[in-house]
mmCIF file of C-alpha atoms in Angstrom:
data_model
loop_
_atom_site.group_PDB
_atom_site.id
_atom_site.type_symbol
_atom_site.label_atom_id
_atom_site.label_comp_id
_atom_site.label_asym_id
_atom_site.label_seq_id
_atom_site.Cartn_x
_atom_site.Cartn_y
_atom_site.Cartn_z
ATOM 1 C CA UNK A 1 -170.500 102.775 10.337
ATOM 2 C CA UNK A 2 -170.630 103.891 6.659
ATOM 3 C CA UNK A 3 -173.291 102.605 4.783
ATOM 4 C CA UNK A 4 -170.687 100.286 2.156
ATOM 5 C CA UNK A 5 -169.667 98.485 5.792
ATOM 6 C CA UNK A 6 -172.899 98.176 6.482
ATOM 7 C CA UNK A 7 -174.237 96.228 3.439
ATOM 8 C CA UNK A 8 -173.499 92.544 3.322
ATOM 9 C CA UNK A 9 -174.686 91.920 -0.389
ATOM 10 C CA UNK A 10 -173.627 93.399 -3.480
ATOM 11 C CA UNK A 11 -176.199 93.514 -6.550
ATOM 12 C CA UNK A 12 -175.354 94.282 -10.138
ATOM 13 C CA UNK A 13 -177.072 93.701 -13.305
ATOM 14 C CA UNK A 14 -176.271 91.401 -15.544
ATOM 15 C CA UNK A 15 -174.567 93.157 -19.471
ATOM 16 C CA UNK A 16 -177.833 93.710 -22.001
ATOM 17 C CA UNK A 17 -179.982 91.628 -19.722
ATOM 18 C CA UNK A 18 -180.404 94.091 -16.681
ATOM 19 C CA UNK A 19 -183.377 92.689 -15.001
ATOM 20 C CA UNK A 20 -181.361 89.856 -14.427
ATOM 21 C CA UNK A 21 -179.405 90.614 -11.131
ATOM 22 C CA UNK A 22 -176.093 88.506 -9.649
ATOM 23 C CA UNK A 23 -175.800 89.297 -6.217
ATOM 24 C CA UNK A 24 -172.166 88.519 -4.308
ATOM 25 C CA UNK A 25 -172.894 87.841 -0.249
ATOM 26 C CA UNK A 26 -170.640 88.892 2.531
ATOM 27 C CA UNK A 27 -168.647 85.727 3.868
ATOM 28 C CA UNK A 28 -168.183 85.894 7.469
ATOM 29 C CA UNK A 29 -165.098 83.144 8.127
ATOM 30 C CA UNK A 30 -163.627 82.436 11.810
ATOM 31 C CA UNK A 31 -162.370 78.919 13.445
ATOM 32 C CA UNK A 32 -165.755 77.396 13.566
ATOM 33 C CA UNK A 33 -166.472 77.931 9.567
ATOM 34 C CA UNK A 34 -168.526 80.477 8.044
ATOM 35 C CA UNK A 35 -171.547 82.950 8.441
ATOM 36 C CA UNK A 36 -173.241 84.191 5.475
ATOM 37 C CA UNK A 37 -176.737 86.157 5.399
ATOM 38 C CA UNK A 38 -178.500 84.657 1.992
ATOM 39 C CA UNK A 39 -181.282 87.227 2.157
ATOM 40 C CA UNK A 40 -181.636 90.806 3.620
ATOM 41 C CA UNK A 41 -185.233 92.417 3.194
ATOM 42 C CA UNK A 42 -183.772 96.046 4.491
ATOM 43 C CA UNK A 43 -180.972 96.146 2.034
ATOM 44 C CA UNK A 44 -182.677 94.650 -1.312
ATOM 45 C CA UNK A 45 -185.018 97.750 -0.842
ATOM 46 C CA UNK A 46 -182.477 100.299 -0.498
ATOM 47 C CA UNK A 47 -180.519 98.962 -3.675
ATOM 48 C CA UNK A 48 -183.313 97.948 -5.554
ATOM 49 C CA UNK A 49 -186.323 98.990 -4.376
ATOM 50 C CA UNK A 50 -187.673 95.392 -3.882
ATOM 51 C CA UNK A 51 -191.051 95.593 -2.813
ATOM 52 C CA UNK A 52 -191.761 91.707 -3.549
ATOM 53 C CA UNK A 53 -192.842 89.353 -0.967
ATOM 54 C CA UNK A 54 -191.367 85.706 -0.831
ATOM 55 C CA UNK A 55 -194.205 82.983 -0.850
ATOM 56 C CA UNK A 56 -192.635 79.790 -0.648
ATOM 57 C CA UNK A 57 -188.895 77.961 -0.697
ATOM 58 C CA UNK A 58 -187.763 74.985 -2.755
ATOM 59 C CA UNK A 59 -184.841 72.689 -2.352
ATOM 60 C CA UNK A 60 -183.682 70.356 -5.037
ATOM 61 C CA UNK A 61 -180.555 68.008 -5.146
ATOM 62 C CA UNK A 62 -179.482 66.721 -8.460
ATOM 63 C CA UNK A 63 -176.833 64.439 -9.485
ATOM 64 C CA UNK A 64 -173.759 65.034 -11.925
ATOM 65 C CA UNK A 65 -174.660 66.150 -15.248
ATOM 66 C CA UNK A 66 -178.443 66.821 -14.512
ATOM 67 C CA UNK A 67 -180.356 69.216 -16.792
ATOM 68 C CA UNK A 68 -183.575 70.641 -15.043
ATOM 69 C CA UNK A 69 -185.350 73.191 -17.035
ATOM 70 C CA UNK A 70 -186.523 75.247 -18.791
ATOM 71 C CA UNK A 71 -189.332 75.842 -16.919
ATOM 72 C CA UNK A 72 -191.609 79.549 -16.336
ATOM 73 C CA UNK A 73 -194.004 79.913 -14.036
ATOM 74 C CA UNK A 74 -195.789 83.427 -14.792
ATOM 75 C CA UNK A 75 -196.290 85.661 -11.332
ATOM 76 C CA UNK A 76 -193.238 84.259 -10.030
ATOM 77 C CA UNK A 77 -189.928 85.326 -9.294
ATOM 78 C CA UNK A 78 -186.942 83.533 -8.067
ATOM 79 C CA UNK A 79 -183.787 83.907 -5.918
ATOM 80 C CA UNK A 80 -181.440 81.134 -6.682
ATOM 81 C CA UNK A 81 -178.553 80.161 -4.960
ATOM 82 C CA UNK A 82 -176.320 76.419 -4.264
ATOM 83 C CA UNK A 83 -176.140 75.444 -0.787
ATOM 84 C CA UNK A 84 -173.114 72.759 -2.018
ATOM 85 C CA UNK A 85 -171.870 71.911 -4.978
ATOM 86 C CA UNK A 86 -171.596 73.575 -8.549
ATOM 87 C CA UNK A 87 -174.344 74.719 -11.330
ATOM 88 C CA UNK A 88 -174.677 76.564 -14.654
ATOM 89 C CA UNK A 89 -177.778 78.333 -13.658
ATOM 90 C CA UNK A 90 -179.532 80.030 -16.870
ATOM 91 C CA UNK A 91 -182.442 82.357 -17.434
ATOM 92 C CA UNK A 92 -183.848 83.076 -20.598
ATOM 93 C CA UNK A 93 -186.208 86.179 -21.688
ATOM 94 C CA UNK A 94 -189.488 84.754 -22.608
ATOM 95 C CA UNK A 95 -191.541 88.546 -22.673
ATOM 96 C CA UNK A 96 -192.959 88.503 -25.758
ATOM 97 C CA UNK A 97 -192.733 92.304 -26.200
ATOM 98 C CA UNK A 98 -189.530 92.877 -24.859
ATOM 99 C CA UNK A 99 -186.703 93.716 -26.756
ATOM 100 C CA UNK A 100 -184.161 91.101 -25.568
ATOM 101 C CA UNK A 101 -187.081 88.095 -26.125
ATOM 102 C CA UNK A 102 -185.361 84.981 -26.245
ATOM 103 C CA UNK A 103 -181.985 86.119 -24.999
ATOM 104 C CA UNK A 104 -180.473 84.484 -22.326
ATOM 105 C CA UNK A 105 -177.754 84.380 -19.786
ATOM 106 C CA UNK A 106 -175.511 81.871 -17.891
ATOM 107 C CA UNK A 107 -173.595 82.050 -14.503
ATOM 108 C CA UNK A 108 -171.870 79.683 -12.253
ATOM 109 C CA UNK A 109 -173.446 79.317 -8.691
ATOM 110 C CA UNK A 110 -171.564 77.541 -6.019
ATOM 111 C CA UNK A 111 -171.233 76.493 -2.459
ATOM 112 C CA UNK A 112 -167.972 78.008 -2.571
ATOM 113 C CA UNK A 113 -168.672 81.352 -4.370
ATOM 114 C CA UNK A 114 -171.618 82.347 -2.639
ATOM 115 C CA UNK A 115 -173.229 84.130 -5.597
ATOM 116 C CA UNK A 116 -176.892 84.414 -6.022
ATOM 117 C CA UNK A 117 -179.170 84.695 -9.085
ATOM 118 C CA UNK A 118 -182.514 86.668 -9.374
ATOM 119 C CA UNK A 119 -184.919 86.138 -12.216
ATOM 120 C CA UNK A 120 -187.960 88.129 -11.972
ATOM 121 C CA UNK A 121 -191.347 87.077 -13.792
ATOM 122 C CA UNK A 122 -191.257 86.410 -17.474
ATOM 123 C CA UNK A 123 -187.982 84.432 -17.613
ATOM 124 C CA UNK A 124 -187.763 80.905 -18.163
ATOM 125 C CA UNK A 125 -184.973 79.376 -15.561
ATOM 126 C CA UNK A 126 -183.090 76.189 -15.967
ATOM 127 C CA UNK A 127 -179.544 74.768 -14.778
ATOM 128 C CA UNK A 128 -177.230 71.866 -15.442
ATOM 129 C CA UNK A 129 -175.405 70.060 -12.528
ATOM 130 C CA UNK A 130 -171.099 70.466 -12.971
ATOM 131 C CA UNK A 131 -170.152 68.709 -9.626
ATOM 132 C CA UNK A 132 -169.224 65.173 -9.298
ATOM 133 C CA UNK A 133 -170.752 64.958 -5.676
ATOM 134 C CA UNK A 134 -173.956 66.435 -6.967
ATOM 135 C CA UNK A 135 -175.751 69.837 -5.838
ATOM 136 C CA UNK A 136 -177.887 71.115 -3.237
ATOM 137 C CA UNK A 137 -180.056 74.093 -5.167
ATOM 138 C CA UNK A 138 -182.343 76.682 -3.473
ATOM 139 C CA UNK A 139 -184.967 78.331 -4.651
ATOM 140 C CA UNK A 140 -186.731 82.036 -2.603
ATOM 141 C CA UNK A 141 -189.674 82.400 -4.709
ATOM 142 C CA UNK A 142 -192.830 85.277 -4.964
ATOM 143 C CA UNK A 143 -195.454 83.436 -5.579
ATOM 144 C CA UNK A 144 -196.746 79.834 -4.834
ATOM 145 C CA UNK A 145 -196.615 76.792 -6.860
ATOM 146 C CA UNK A 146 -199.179 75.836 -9.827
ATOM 147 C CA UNK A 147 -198.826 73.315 -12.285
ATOM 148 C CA UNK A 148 -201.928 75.014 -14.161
ATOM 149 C CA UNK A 149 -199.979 78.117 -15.210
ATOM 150 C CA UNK A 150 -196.256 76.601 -15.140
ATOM 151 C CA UNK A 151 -194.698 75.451 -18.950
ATOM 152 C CA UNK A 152 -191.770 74.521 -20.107
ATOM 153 C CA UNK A 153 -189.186 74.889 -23.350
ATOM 154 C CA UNK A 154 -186.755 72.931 -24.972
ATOM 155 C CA UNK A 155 -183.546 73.326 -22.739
ATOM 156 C CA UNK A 156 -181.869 72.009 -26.571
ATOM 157 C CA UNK A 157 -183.646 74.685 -28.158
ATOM 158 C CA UNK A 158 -181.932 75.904 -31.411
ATOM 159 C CA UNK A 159 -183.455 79.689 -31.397
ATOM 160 C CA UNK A 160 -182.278 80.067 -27.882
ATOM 161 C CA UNK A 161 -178.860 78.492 -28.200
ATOM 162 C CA UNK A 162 -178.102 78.045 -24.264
ATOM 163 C CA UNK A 163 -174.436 76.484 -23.963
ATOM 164 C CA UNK A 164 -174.959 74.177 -21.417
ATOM 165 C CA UNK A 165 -171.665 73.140 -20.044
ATOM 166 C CA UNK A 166 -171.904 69.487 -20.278
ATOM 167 C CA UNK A 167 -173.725 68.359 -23.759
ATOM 168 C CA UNK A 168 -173.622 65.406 -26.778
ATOM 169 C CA UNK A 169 -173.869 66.401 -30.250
ATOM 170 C CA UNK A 170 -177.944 65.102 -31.078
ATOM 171 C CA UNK A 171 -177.073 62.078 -33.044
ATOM 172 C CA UNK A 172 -174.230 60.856 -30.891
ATOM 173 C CA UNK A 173 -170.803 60.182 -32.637
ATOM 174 C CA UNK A 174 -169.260 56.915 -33.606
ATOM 175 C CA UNK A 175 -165.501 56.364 -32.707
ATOM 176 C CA UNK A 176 -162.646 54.371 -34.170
ATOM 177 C CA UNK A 177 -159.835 52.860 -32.570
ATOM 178 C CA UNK A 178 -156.513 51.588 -34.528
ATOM 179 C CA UNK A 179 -154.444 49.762 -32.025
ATOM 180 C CA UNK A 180 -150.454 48.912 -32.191
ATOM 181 C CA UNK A 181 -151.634 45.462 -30.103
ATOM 182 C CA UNK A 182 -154.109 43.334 -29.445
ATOM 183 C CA UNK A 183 -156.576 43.893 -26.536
ATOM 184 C CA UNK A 184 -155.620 42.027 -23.370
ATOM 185 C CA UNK A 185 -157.926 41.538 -20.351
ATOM 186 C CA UNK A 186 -155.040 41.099 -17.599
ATOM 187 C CA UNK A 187 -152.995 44.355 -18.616
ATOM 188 C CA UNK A 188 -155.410 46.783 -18.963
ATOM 189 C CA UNK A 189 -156.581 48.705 -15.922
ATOM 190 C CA UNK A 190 -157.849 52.287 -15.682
ATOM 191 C CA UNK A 191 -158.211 55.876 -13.839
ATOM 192 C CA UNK A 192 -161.222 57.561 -12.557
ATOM 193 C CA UNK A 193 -161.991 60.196 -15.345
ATOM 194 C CA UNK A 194 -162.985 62.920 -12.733
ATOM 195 C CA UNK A 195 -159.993 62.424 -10.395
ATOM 196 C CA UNK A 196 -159.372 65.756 -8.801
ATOM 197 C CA UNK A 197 -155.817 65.833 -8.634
ATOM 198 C CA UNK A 198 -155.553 65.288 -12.861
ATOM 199 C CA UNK A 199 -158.788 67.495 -13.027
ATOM 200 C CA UNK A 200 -159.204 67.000 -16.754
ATOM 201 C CA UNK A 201 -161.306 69.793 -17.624
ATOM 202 C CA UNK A 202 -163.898 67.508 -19.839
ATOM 203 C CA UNK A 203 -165.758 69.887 -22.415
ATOM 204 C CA UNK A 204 -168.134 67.141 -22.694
ATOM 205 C CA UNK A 205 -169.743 64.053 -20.884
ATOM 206 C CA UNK A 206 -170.986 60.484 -22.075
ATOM 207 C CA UNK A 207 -174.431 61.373 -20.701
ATOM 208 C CA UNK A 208 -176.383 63.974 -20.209
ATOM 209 C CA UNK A 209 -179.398 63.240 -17.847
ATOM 210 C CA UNK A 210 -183.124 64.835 -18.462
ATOM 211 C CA UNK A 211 -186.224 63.865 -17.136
ATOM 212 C CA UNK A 212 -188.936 62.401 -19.196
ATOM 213 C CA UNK A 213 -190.576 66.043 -18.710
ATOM 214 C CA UNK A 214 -187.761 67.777 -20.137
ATOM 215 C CA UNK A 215 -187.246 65.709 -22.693
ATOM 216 C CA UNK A 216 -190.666 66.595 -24.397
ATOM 217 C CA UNK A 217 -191.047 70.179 -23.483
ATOM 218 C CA UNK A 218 -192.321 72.240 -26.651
ATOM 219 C CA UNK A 219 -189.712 74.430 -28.958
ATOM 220 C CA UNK A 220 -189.309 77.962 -28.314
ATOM 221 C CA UNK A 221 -190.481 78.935 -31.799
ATOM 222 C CA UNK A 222 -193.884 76.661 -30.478
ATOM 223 C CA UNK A 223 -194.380 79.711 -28.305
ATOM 224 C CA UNK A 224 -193.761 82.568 -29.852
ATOM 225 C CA UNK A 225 -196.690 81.613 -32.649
ATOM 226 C CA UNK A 226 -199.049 81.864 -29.600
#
């Protein structure tokens, strides 16, 4: 067997951010469903000689339209990938002395597209929540847990500029309506606005959803006077 049969992952880097690494899994599909292998210690070495040890796993659900981040934890590194359902998953340079500092980059993880994201040490990591149903998220991480060392930035941070998917302009917008009649209770009726079969591709949402947490994380620029 040749060693491109062999390997059930693909890993490439991501354009001007090349730490950052997307890797594309093997699907294994018969009449029962699927097989896919998430994680292969052999095969990250050979590609990339990984020499990192996994400490702990995390698994978070969020609803529609849920913004976690963006949160660092220095000493760790993370493997992300979406058991079900559909995120923008972003990582953002936050090495003071590197030469990309405060770039970032944004990719789609799914249940359906198997990709995976890895975001070593020194990147803050966030992600926004793009499926109706809601999505499972996990999380293969090097190191341990601690609040102590763990901070967080603005995910609506001007320097850094992330385009989350789903967003409201800061002061909200006002709307007019000029109508032909007047409004009538017993006519009127209306149409799910995330029905798949019109799949109206919405640029924007009435709501985006942050925890408390999020909401008063510091500005990037806070940081970078440290």
């Amino acid at each position: 067997m040749s060693q491109q049969q062999r390997m059930k992952v693909n890993i490439e880097s991501v354009e001007n951010l090349p730490d950052l690494k997307v890797i594309s899994k093997k699907v294994f599909p018969d009449n029962r469903g699927y097989f896919v292998e998430t994680y292969n210690e052999t095969e990250w070495a050979e590609q990339l000689n990984f020499k990192e040890i996994f400490k702990q796993d995390n698994h978070s659900f969020s609803i529609y339209g849920v913004l976690r981040g963006l949160h660092s934890q220095p000493g760790m590194g993370k493997l992300v990938s979406v058991i079900s359902g559909e995120i923008f998953d972003v990582a953002v340079d936050v090495r003071p002395e590197s030469p990309t500092y405060g770039k970032w980059h944004g990719i789609i993880l799914s249940g359906t597209n198997h990709l995976s994201f890895w975001i070593p040490d020194g990147f803050a990591h966030g992600f926004q929540c793009l499926s109706a149903d809601g999505a499972h998220v996990t999380y293969k991480c090097t190191d341990v847990y601690n609040s102590e060392t763990e901070y967080g930035i603005d995910p609506l941070d001007k320097d850094i500029a992330v385009k989350w998917p789903i967003c409201l302009s800061a002061d909200g917008a006002h709307v007019t309506y000029k109508c032909t009649d007047v409004y009538n209770s017993e006519t009127e009726y209306g149409i799910d606005p995330l029905d798949k079969d019109i799949a109206v591709k919405w640029p924007i949402v009435n709501k985006m959803i942050l925890s408390d947490r999020d909401k008063n994380h510091k500005s990037f620029s806070k940081y970078r006077l440290k």
